Structures are given as structure tokens and as C-alpha cells.
Amino acid sequence: MTSPARRTLSHLLRDLAPQVLGGVMRRCRDFADAEDAVQDALFAAATQWPIDGIPQNPRGWLYQTALRRLTDQARSNSARREREAVVARESPVATESEPMVADGIMFGGDDTLVLLFMCCHPSLSEPTAIALTLRAVGGLTTREIASAFLVPESTMAQRISRARQTIASSAVSFEMPSAAERAHRLTSVLRVLYLIFNEGYASSSGADVHRVELATEAIRLTRALHHLLPDDAEVAGLLALMRLTDARRDARVGPHGELIPLDEQDRTRWHSEAIAEGIALVSAALRLGRIGAYQLQAAIAAIHDEAATMAETDWPQILAFYEVLADIEDNPIVLLNRAVAIAMVRGPAAGLAAIDALGSDPRIQAHHRIDAVRGHLYAMTGDAQRAAIHLQQAAARTSSMPERNYLLAKAVRLLAARALTAS
Amino acid sequence: MKFMLMMHAPRASGEYQIGSWTPDEFKAHIAFMHDYNNALLTSGEFVAAEGLSPPGAARLVRGGATGETITDGPFAETKEFLAGYWIIDVESEQRAWDLAAKASMAPGPGGAPLRMAIEVRQIMSSPPPRG
């Protein structure tokens, strides 16, 4: 099997994974056992299909293989798995000759949604919810997830196993949340998908082709969610935000891994197809009239992406969106970004005044970005000395290596230019 | 967030202090570290951990004018030395501090906590932030 064919196969398997798991969970209510069985079935498919060819009904094949795996487990380990053995006896296991249950009965599209709600349950910590979602809904192996987060496989296995225990002990059931609960639970799902995207977004330039692309995976999962909930404006907003941000991926990192800021990016390297899709998504979402933070961030990203040059950016429009965003979301980064937009519309002095007006909010004062923004705004005023001081302070406090390098390089550049004009 | 916990052990008269402990004291210390590492594995926070060989033979190495190897040391006078380190992946800085405090309490002579200084440093992430 050629390499693209292998990629297609792995995408097919990952698309089917949550549907098969949903189907299996209707027979076996133990999430950990069901999940293990589905992983086994995925592994079997990944080894057999390249040789035997893809079966006519791949989903049914995976489902039956997983169920067989479950009964094998139950038989061989009857003490601990007595409960599953009972389930298996009560519901006869499908065999190769048994007719396939029609689609839509055994496999509901809702299963993927229910699984997402379950894996992103608020009782789970964010790192565990992320790991569980990537495995159970994303169909990734523990090894792939571990390598994406640069931790040992045994550590990731423990995280997943603890997540399953939390689910079992908090009696989170494989059911659609009630209508009253749903909005709140959907917020957790979107947050987890957003975090997966953020984690992966930047490392996407890495040379290791075998490393799972978290940003791509987040987009795939969010797209699946959007298909299931096409009328949810925030789901569409998040998908739009991811597409519009990811569109700049090739332009934002230089050949040596250095960070290239928006105003210095080669915009011809932005992906126009992703931008077009993102703009269409966010425009449609905004028309639904249920404004949310993801839609607003997507709208701002869209304005940046639409501008052929930094100078052509519609900053008054961006500022207007930040004003709304600051009203609905109590987030220090939003306030800092609004200050940048103010500077771009009314000049750097107004931007600096806006930052001063944020006052003593400890969340802002503690954040390295307040100094980064001050540094950029002082640079705009021509005060290289003060700009460099703030940039260096920001560099000392960021935890991101490429950002630190970028801030220091900018400070050095400003001071060198100043020395040149002075001499 | 990933952190490095660096265990700074006090140095006795020029050599490795732990060498003068009784076998039981030594065993209790090793058992503590073993359980500590296992707890990190079970909680899904373990990334790496290593103990370092005694400082008696440690050398500082620099490149010379033409890149030749220049070594210096060992340094008998130092009061503390790096005895080992952990790399952990935790949810918050507070959690890293709490884990460091726990490691600091490893038992020493007479089973009393050593209360070693554990330096906690965040590991810089490689991915640049969104922009």
C-alpha cells in the first residue's frame, strides 16, 4: 500500500472510531472495556486491511471485531469481568454470517456527540479530557498522543486510565445530556477542542512527519461536531477560527523555527481555500444572531486574513469586534488586544493610555504580554529605549522559547537602529 | 506545563554525604524516592527523572581559544550540589511547587526529613503562541 493510501486508511479508521465505539457502548456499558476493544479492532484493521483490502462495510467489520474482542476478554478474565460476561451472554455476539444491522439503528451520528460530551466532562481535568478525547473520539493510539505532547507513553496511558476511572466513579453515563445541561456541557467540549488546536497550532512546522498533527486533528473533530450541530453558531465560530488561524501556518514560522509576526508575514503563503471556508463559516454563524466569543475571534481573524497588507487592515472594524468581545468575556488578553487595536486606530499614545487604564488587574500585571504590547507601542512612538526595556521584560517572563527569541531580537534591532541614527 | 525540579543536596566534608548513612537510612531514602516516582507515574505527571553520580569527580568543561577542551575541578569547596532532577508535566505552577515540597521531605539520617532545596523551573515550550 502506498503512503497516501495508508494516510487515507488511517483517516478512515479515525473517522469510524467514535461511531464504532458508540455502537459497542450500546452492548457494553463499561467505557474502559469498550474503548480497549475498539482500539484492538482499529489495530487489527490497520494491520489486515493493507493486505486483504478494505472490507465492503468497514464500520461493521470494526464493530464485530471489537465485540468479539470483548467476549474473548470476558471469557478469559471472568473474575474481574463477570459483568461483561453476563452482557455478552444476554446479547448474542454478532458473527461474520449475521446480517449487518442497518446504518442509523446501530450507529447513530449522535454517538460521536455523546462520546464528545463524555470525554470532555467538566469533572475531568483539562489534560485528561484532552487525552481521552483524542483517543476515544479521535481514534489515536496512546503512543501517538504521548508523542504529540512529548511525554512518555506510560505517563499518557496513566492519564487516560485515570480519566476512565473518573468517568466510572462519577457515574457519567453514555447518554445525551439533558437540554438544560447541554449548553454548559458544550462549552467544555469547545474548550477542549480549542486547547487541542492551540497545543498543535505552532508545532505544525516540525519536521517529524510521524508526529500526529494536533491542529489538523482538532479541525477534523470540530468539523465533525459542526456536521452534527450545524445550527450552533459557536461550533461554527470555533471551526472558522481554527481554519482562519491555521491558514497562516506556513507564513508564521521561519526556516529556523523563528516566529514571524503578523505584520511581517508573506501573505501570499496564506492558504486562500482555508480563509474562504473560514469567512463563509463565520459570516453564516454571525447571521444566526447568537454572538459568542469564538465567532468574534473568528471575525477578527477573518479581517486580518482578508487584508492583502498590514496597512490595508480594517482596524476600526477589528476594534469594534474587540469592544463586543471585552463585554462578553472577562479575559485579560482580550483587553490587551483591544489596546493594540486602539493604537492602530487612534495612535500608539491612545493605546498606551488604554493599557494604563486597565489599572491594577493582577491578571494583566502578571502577564508578560502587557510588556510585549507596551514595547511594540513605544516602538511605534519612536521611543526605542523604552520599547526595548519593555520587550526585554516581556522576554524574561514568557515561557515560550520562540516568543522569547522574537522579543529579544526585536529589542536588539530597535537599539541598533537607535545607535545608528545617533552616530 | 512542564517543570524541572532540581534537587540540591548539601555536601558533607568533601564527599557524598549519603555514603555515611546507615543501610536502613539509605534504604528508607531509596524507598521514598521509588514511591515518589511511582506516584508521579500513576498520576500521569511523570516525564523523566535521573539521579546524578556523586560530585567528587565532576568537572566543568569549556572550549578554549581554538576550541580545545579545558577542564576545571572537581570543586571540594561547594556547599551544595545537584543530586538529581525530575521533569514533570502538571496542570499548574502550584502543583509543581507542592510536588517539590514533597520531594524535599525525603528522609535522611535517623529518618528525619532532609528538607533539601528543590529548585523549580518552568521548561520553555517550543510552540510559539498564536499570532
mmCIF file of N, CA, C and O in Angstrom, chain A residues 264-323:
data_model
loop_
_atom_site.group_PDB
_atom_site.id
_atom_site.type_symbol
_atom_site.label_atom_id
_atom_site.label_comp_id
_atom_site.label_asym_id
_atom_site.label_seq_id
_atom_site.Cartn_x
_atom_site.Cartn_y
_atom_site.Cartn_z
ATOM 1 N N GLU A 264 4.831 41.010 9.497
ATOM 2 C CA GLU A 264 5.983 40.693 8.645
ATOM 3 C C GLU A 264 5.777 39.425 7.822
ATOM 4 O O GLU A 264 6.672 38.989 7.115
ATOM 5 N N GLN A 265 4.587 38.842 7.923
ATOM 6 C CA GLN A 265 4.362 37.570 7.214
ATOM 7 C C GLN A 265 4.184 37.788 5.707
ATOM 8 O O GLN A 265 3.630 38.804 5.278
ATOM 9 N N ASP A 266 4.659 36.820 4.936
ATOM 10 C CA ASP A 266 4.450 36.806 3.488
ATOM 11 C C ASP A 266 3.025 36.292 3.250
ATOM 12 O O ASP A 266 2.762 35.093 3.302
ATOM 13 N N ARG A 267 2.130 37.235 2.974
ATOM 14 C CA ARG A 267 0.705 36.878 2.930
ATOM 15 C C ARG A 267 0.344 36.019 1.721
ATOM 16 O O ARG A 267 -0.737 35.435 1.672
ATOM 17 N N THR A 268 1.246 35.966 0.722
ATOM 18 C CA THR A 268 0.958 35.090 -0.414
ATOM 19 C C THR A 268 1.056 33.617 0.005
ATOM 20 O O THR A 268 0.600 32.734 -0.711
ATOM 21 N N ARG A 269 1.650 33.379 1.180
ATOM 22 C CA ARG A 269 1.777 31.986 1.639
ATOM 23 C C ARG A 269 0.583 31.564 2.496
ATOM 24 O O ARG A 269 0.540 30.434 2.964
ATOM 25 N N TRP A 270 -0.356 32.467 2.709
ATOM 26 C CA TRP A 270 -1.566 32.081 3.435
ATOM 27 C C TRP A 270 -2.430 31.193 2.538
ATOM 28 O O TRP A 270 -2.447 31.362 1.316
ATOM 29 N N HIS A 271 -3.157 30.269 3.140
ATOM 30 C CA HIS A 271 -3.970 29.331 2.367
ATOM 31 C C HIS A 271 -5.347 29.929 2.077
ATOM 32 O O HIS A 271 -6.179 30.050 2.980
ATOM 33 N N SER A 272 -5.550 30.279 0.798
ATOM 34 C CA SER A 272 -6.767 31.010 0.454
ATOM 35 C C SER A 272 -8.020 30.141 0.609
ATOM 36 O O SER A 272 -9.091 30.635 0.961
ATOM 37 N N GLU A 273 -7.865 28.849 0.375
ATOM 38 C CA GLU A 273 -9.030 27.957 0.477
ATOM 39 C C GLU A 273 -9.538 27.903 1.921
ATOM 40 O O GLU A 273 -10.742 27.979 2.185
ATOM 41 N N ALA A 274 -8.588 27.802 2.864
ATOM 42 C CA ALA A 274 -8.955 27.769 4.283
ATOM 43 C C ALA A 274 -9.587 29.092 4.696
ATOM 44 O O ALA A 274 -10.557 29.130 5.453
ATOM 45 N N ILE A 275 -9.034 30.201 4.170
ATOM 46 C CA ILE A 275 -9.577 31.521 4.501
ATOM 47 C C ILE A 275 -11.003 31.650 3.974
ATOM 48 O O ILE A 275 -11.907 32.104 4.692
ATOM 49 N N ALA A 276 -11.212 31.209 2.731
ATOM 50 C CA ALA A 276 -12.552 31.302 2.143
ATOM 51 C C ALA A 276 -13.554 30.505 2.966
ATOM 52 O O ALA A 276 -14.663 30.978 3.258
ATOM 53 N N GLU A 277 -13.168 29.301 3.368
ATOM 54 C CA GLU A 277 -14.087 28.482 4.156
ATOM 55 C C GLU A 277 -14.359 29.129 5.515
ATOM 56 O O GLU A 277 -15.498 29.184 5.983
ATOM 57 N N GLY A 278 -13.296 29.647 6.142
ATOM 58 C CA GLY A 278 -13.454 30.282 7.442
ATOM 59 C C GLY A 278 -14.373 31.483 7.379
ATOM 60 O O GLY A 278 -15.240 31.671 8.245
ATOM 61 N N ILE A 279 -14.196 32.299 6.348
ATOM 62 C CA ILE A 279 -15.029 33.506 6.211
ATOM 63 C C ILE A 279 -16.494 33.110 5.985
ATOM 64 O O ILE A 279 -17.407 33.686 6.600
ATOM 65 N N ALA A 280 -16.711 32.105 5.129
ATOM 66 C CA ALA A 280 -18.087 31.660 4.875
ATOM 67 C C ALA A 280 -18.726 31.148 6.164
ATOM 68 O O ALA A 280 -19.890 31.462 6.473
ATOM 69 N N LEU A 281 -17.956 30.381 6.930
ATOM 70 C CA LEU A 281 -18.483 29.812 8.176
ATOM 71 C C LEU A 281 -18.852 30.904 9.179
ATOM 72 O O LEU A 281 -19.934 30.888 9.773
ATOM 73 N N VAL A 282 -17.945 31.860 9.367
ATOM 74 C CA VAL A 282 -18.193 32.868 10.408
ATOM 75 C C VAL A 282 -19.298 33.835 9.960
ATOM 76 O O VAL A 282 -20.108 34.274 10.793
ATOM 77 N N SER A 283 -19.365 34.120 8.665
ATOM 78 C CA SER A 283 -20.438 35.003 8.191
ATOM 79 C C SER A 283 -21.789 34.371 8.446
ATOM 80 O O SER A 283 -22.723 35.023 8.935
ATOM 81 N N ALA A 284 -21.898 33.080 8.113
ATOM 82 C CA ALA A 284 -23.170 32.371 8.321
ATOM 83 C C ALA A 284 -23.503 32.302 9.814
ATOM 84 O O ALA A 284 -24.661 32.474 10.217
ATOM 85 N N ALA A 285 -22.467 32.073 10.635
ATOM 86 C CA ALA A 285 -22.703 31.952 12.085
ATOM 87 C C ALA A 285 -23.193 33.273 12.665
ATOM 88 O O ALA A 285 -24.144 33.303 13.450
ATOM 89 N N LEU A 286 -22.561 34.368 12.250
ATOM 90 C CA LEU A 286 -22.957 35.680 12.790
ATOM 91 C C LEU A 286 -24.399 36.021 12.415
ATOM 92 O O LEU A 286 -25.105 36.660 13.182
ATOM 93 N N ARG A 287 -24.830 35.544 11.233
ATOM 94 C CA ARG A 287 -26.205 35.831 10.795
ATOM 95 C C ARG A 287 -27.239 35.136 11.675
ATOM 96 O O ARG A 287 -28.391 35.536 11.699
ATOM 97 N N LEU A 288 -26.821 34.075 12.390
ATOM 98 C CA LEU A 288 -27.761 33.384 13.270
ATOM 99 C C LEU A 288 -28.154 34.255 14.471
ATOM 100 O O LEU A 288 -29.132 33.971 15.157
ATOM 101 N N GLY A 289 -27.337 35.288 14.741
ATOM 102 C CA GLY A 289 -27.715 36.246 15.779
ATOM 103 C C GLY A 289 -27.458 35.783 17.202
ATOM 104 O O GLY A 289 -28.017 36.338 18.138
ATOM 105 N N ARG A 290 -26.661 34.732 17.356
ATOM 106 C CA ARG A 290 -26.308 34.319 18.724
ATOM 107 C C ARG A 290 -24.806 34.477 18.891
ATOM 108 O O ARG A 290 -24.038 33.526 18.767
ATOM 109 N N ILE A 291 -24.414 35.703 19.156
ATOM 110 C CA ILE A 291 -22.999 36.073 19.217
ATOM 111 C C ILE A 291 -22.287 35.340 20.360
ATOM 112 O O ILE A 291 -22.843 35.162 21.433
ATOM 113 N N GLY A 292 -21.075 34.908 20.083
ATOM 114 C CA GLY A 292 -20.265 34.273 21.124
ATOM 115 C C GLY A 292 -18.801 34.573 20.898
ATOM 116 O O GLY A 292 -18.415 35.122 19.849
ATOM 117 N N ALA A 293 -17.970 34.203 21.879
ATOM 118 C CA ALA A 293 -16.558 34.572 21.851
ATOM 119 C C ALA A 293 -15.811 33.953 20.664
ATOM 120 O O ALA A 293 -14.943 34.599 20.074
ATOM 121 N N TYR A 294 -16.137 32.716 20.318
ATOM 122 C CA TYR A 294 -15.414 32.089 19.197
ATOM 123 C C TYR A 294 -15.748 32.785 17.883
ATOM 124 O O TYR A 294 -14.869 33.000 17.042
ATOM 125 N N GLN A 295 -17.048 33.124 17.700
ATOM 126 C CA GLN A 295 -17.422 33.832 16.476
ATOM 127 C C GLN A 295 -16.700 35.168 16.374
ATOM 128 O O GLN A 295 -16.244 35.563 15.295
ATOM 129 N N LEU A 296 -16.608 35.879 17.493
ATOM 130 C CA LEU A 296 -15.968 37.194 17.465
ATOM 131 C C LEU A 296 -14.478 37.071 17.158
ATOM 132 O O LEU A 296 -13.937 37.835 16.348
ATOM 133 N N GLN A 297 -13.825 36.091 17.770
ATOM 134 C CA GLN A 297 -12.404 35.887 17.476
ATOM 135 C C GLN A 297 -12.212 35.484 16.023
ATOM 136 O O GLN A 297 -11.242 35.896 15.371
ATOM 137 N N ALA A 298 -13.138 34.667 15.508
ATOM 138 C CA ALA A 298 -13.065 34.265 14.101
ATOM 139 C C ALA A 298 -13.263 35.474 13.196
ATOM 140 O O ALA A 298 -12.575 35.626 12.180
ATOM 141 N N ALA A 299 -14.197 36.342 13.581
ATOM 142 C CA ALA A 299 -14.463 37.537 12.767
ATOM 143 C C ALA A 299 -13.211 38.411 12.699
ATOM 144 O O ALA A 299 -12.861 38.946 11.635
ATOM 145 N N ILE A 300 -12.524 38.538 13.837
ATOM 146 C CA ILE A 300 -11.296 39.346 13.873
ATOM 147 C C ILE A 300 -10.210 38.690 13.000
ATOM 148 O O ILE A 300 -9.532 39.363 12.203
ATOM 149 N N ALA A 301 -10.089 37.360 13.122
ATOM 150 C CA ALA A 301 -9.113 36.636 12.297
ATOM 151 C C ALA A 301 -9.440 36.816 10.813
ATOM 152 O O ALA A 301 -8.539 36.949 9.980
ATOM 153 N N ALA A 302 -10.739 36.834 10.504
ATOM 154 C CA ALA A 302 -11.159 36.976 9.107
ATOM 155 C C ALA A 302 -10.746 38.333 8.553
ATOM 156 O O ALA A 302 -10.301 38.443 7.403
ATOM 157 N N ILE A 303 -10.880 39.383 9.360
ATOM 158 C CA ILE A 303 -10.498 40.727 8.888
ATOM 159 C C ILE A 303 -8.995 40.773 8.603
ATOM 160 O O ILE A 303 -8.562 41.322 7.587
ATOM 161 N N HIS A 304 -8.201 40.174 9.482
ATOM 162 C CA HIS A 304 -6.752 40.094 9.229
ATOM 163 C C HIS A 304 -6.480 39.332 7.937
ATOM 164 O O HIS A 304 -5.673 39.754 7.108
ATOM 165 N N ASP A 305 -7.165 38.199 7.784
ATOM 166 C CA ASP A 305 -6.885 37.332 6.636
ATOM 167 C C ASP A 305 -7.315 37.965 5.310
ATOM 168 O O ASP A 305 -6.763 37.653 4.257
ATOM 169 N N GLU A 306 -8.318 38.854 5.389
ATOM 170 C CA GLU A 306 -8.819 39.485 4.162
ATOM 171 C C GLU A 306 -7.901 40.595 3.669
ATOM 172 O O GLU A 306 -7.962 40.981 2.502
ATOM 173 N N ALA A 307 -7.069 41.154 4.561
ATOM 174 C CA ALA A 307 -6.226 42.291 4.188
ATOM 175 C C ALA A 307 -5.000 41.793 3.419
ATOM 176 O O ALA A 307 -4.277 40.922 3.890
ATOM 177 N N ALA A 308 -4.770 42.381 2.253
ATOM 178 C CA ALA A 308 -3.632 41.962 1.429
ATOM 179 C C ALA A 308 -2.318 42.425 2.053
ATOM 180 O O ALA A 308 -1.286 41.792 1.881
ATOM 181 N N THR A 309 -2.353 43.523 2.788
ATOM 182 C CA THR A 309 -1.166 44.001 3.507
ATOM 183 C C THR A 309 -1.595 44.440 4.896
ATOM 184 O O THR A 309 -2.780 44.664 5.152
ATOM 185 N N MET A 310 -0.606 44.575 5.783
ATOM 186 C CA MET A 310 -0.900 45.033 7.138
ATOM 187 C C MET A 310 -1.582 46.397 7.093
ATOM 188 O O MET A 310 -2.526 46.665 7.840
ATOM 189 N N ALA A 311 -1.112 47.287 6.170
ATOM 190 C CA ALA A 311 -1.634 48.651 6.095
ATOM 191 C C ALA A 311 -3.109 48.677 5.680
ATOM 192 O O ALA A 311 -3.840 49.607 6.010
ATOM 193 N N GLU A 312 -3.522 47.659 4.940
ATOM 194 C CA GLU A 312 -4.907 47.640 4.459
ATOM 195 C C GLU A 312 -5.883 47.047 5.470
ATOM 196 O O GLU A 312 -7.065 46.925 5.198
ATOM 197 N N THR A 313 -5.362 46.632 6.632
ATOM 198 C CA THR A 313 -6.221 46.022 7.645
ATOM 199 C C THR A 313 -7.276 47.009 8.129
ATOM 200 O O THR A 313 -6.976 48.170 8.399
ATOM 201 N N ASP A 314 -8.506 46.514 8.231
ATOM 202 C CA ASP A 314 -9.623 47.351 8.683
ATOM 203 C C ASP A 314 -9.631 47.391 10.219
ATOM 204 O O ASP A 314 -10.423 46.704 10.866
ATOM 205 N N TRP A 315 -8.742 48.218 10.793
ATOM 206 C CA TRP A 315 -8.606 48.259 12.251
ATOM 207 C C TRP A 315 -9.855 48.782 12.973
ATOM 208 O O TRP A 315 -10.174 48.261 14.061
ATOM 209 N N PRO A 316 -10.572 49.783 12.440
ATOM 210 C CA PRO A 316 -11.794 50.215 13.155
ATOM 211 C C PRO A 316 -12.784 49.062 13.339
ATOM 212 O O PRO A 316 -13.407 48.914 14.399
ATOM 213 N N GLN A 317 -12.886 48.225 12.312
ATOM 214 C CA GLN A 317 -13.775 47.065 12.397
ATOM 215 C C GLN A 317 -13.272 46.077 13.466
ATOM 216 O O GLN A 317 -14.052 45.545 14.257
ATOM 217 N N ILE A 318 -11.961 45.840 13.475
ATOM 218 C CA ILE A 318 -11.370 44.940 14.474
ATOM 219 C C ILE A 318 -11.618 45.480 15.883
ATOM 220 O O ILE A 318 -12.012 44.748 16.794
ATOM 221 N N LEU A 319 -11.424 46.793 16.046
ATOM 222 C CA LEU A 319 -11.649 47.413 17.358
ATOM 223 C C LEU A 319 -13.096 47.215 17.795
ATOM 224 O O LEU A 319 -13.365 46.883 18.964
ATOM 225 N N ALA A 320 -14.019 47.367 16.845
ATOM 226 C CA ALA A 320 -15.443 47.207 17.186
ATOM 227 C C ALA A 320 -15.708 45.784 17.697
ATOM 228 O O ALA A 320 -16.425 45.591 18.688
ATOM 229 N N PHE A 321 -15.111 44.798 17.042
ATOM 230 C CA PHE A 321 -15.308 43.406 17.495
ATOM 231 C C PHE A 321 -14.678 43.190 18.869
ATOM 232 O O PHE A 321 -15.238 42.493 19.707
ATOM 233 N N TYR A 322 -13.493 43.789 19.102
ATOM 234 C CA TYR A 322 -12.861 43.636 20.422
ATOM 235 C C TYR A 322 -13.705 44.277 21.522
ATOM 236 O O TYR A 322 -13.726 43.788 22.661
ATOM 237 N N GLU A 323 -14.392 45.390 21.208
ATOM 238 C CA GLU A 323 -15.246 46.027 22.208
ATOM 239 C C GLU A 323 -16.351 45.063 22.644
ATOM 240 O O GLU A 323 -16.624 44.900 23.828
#
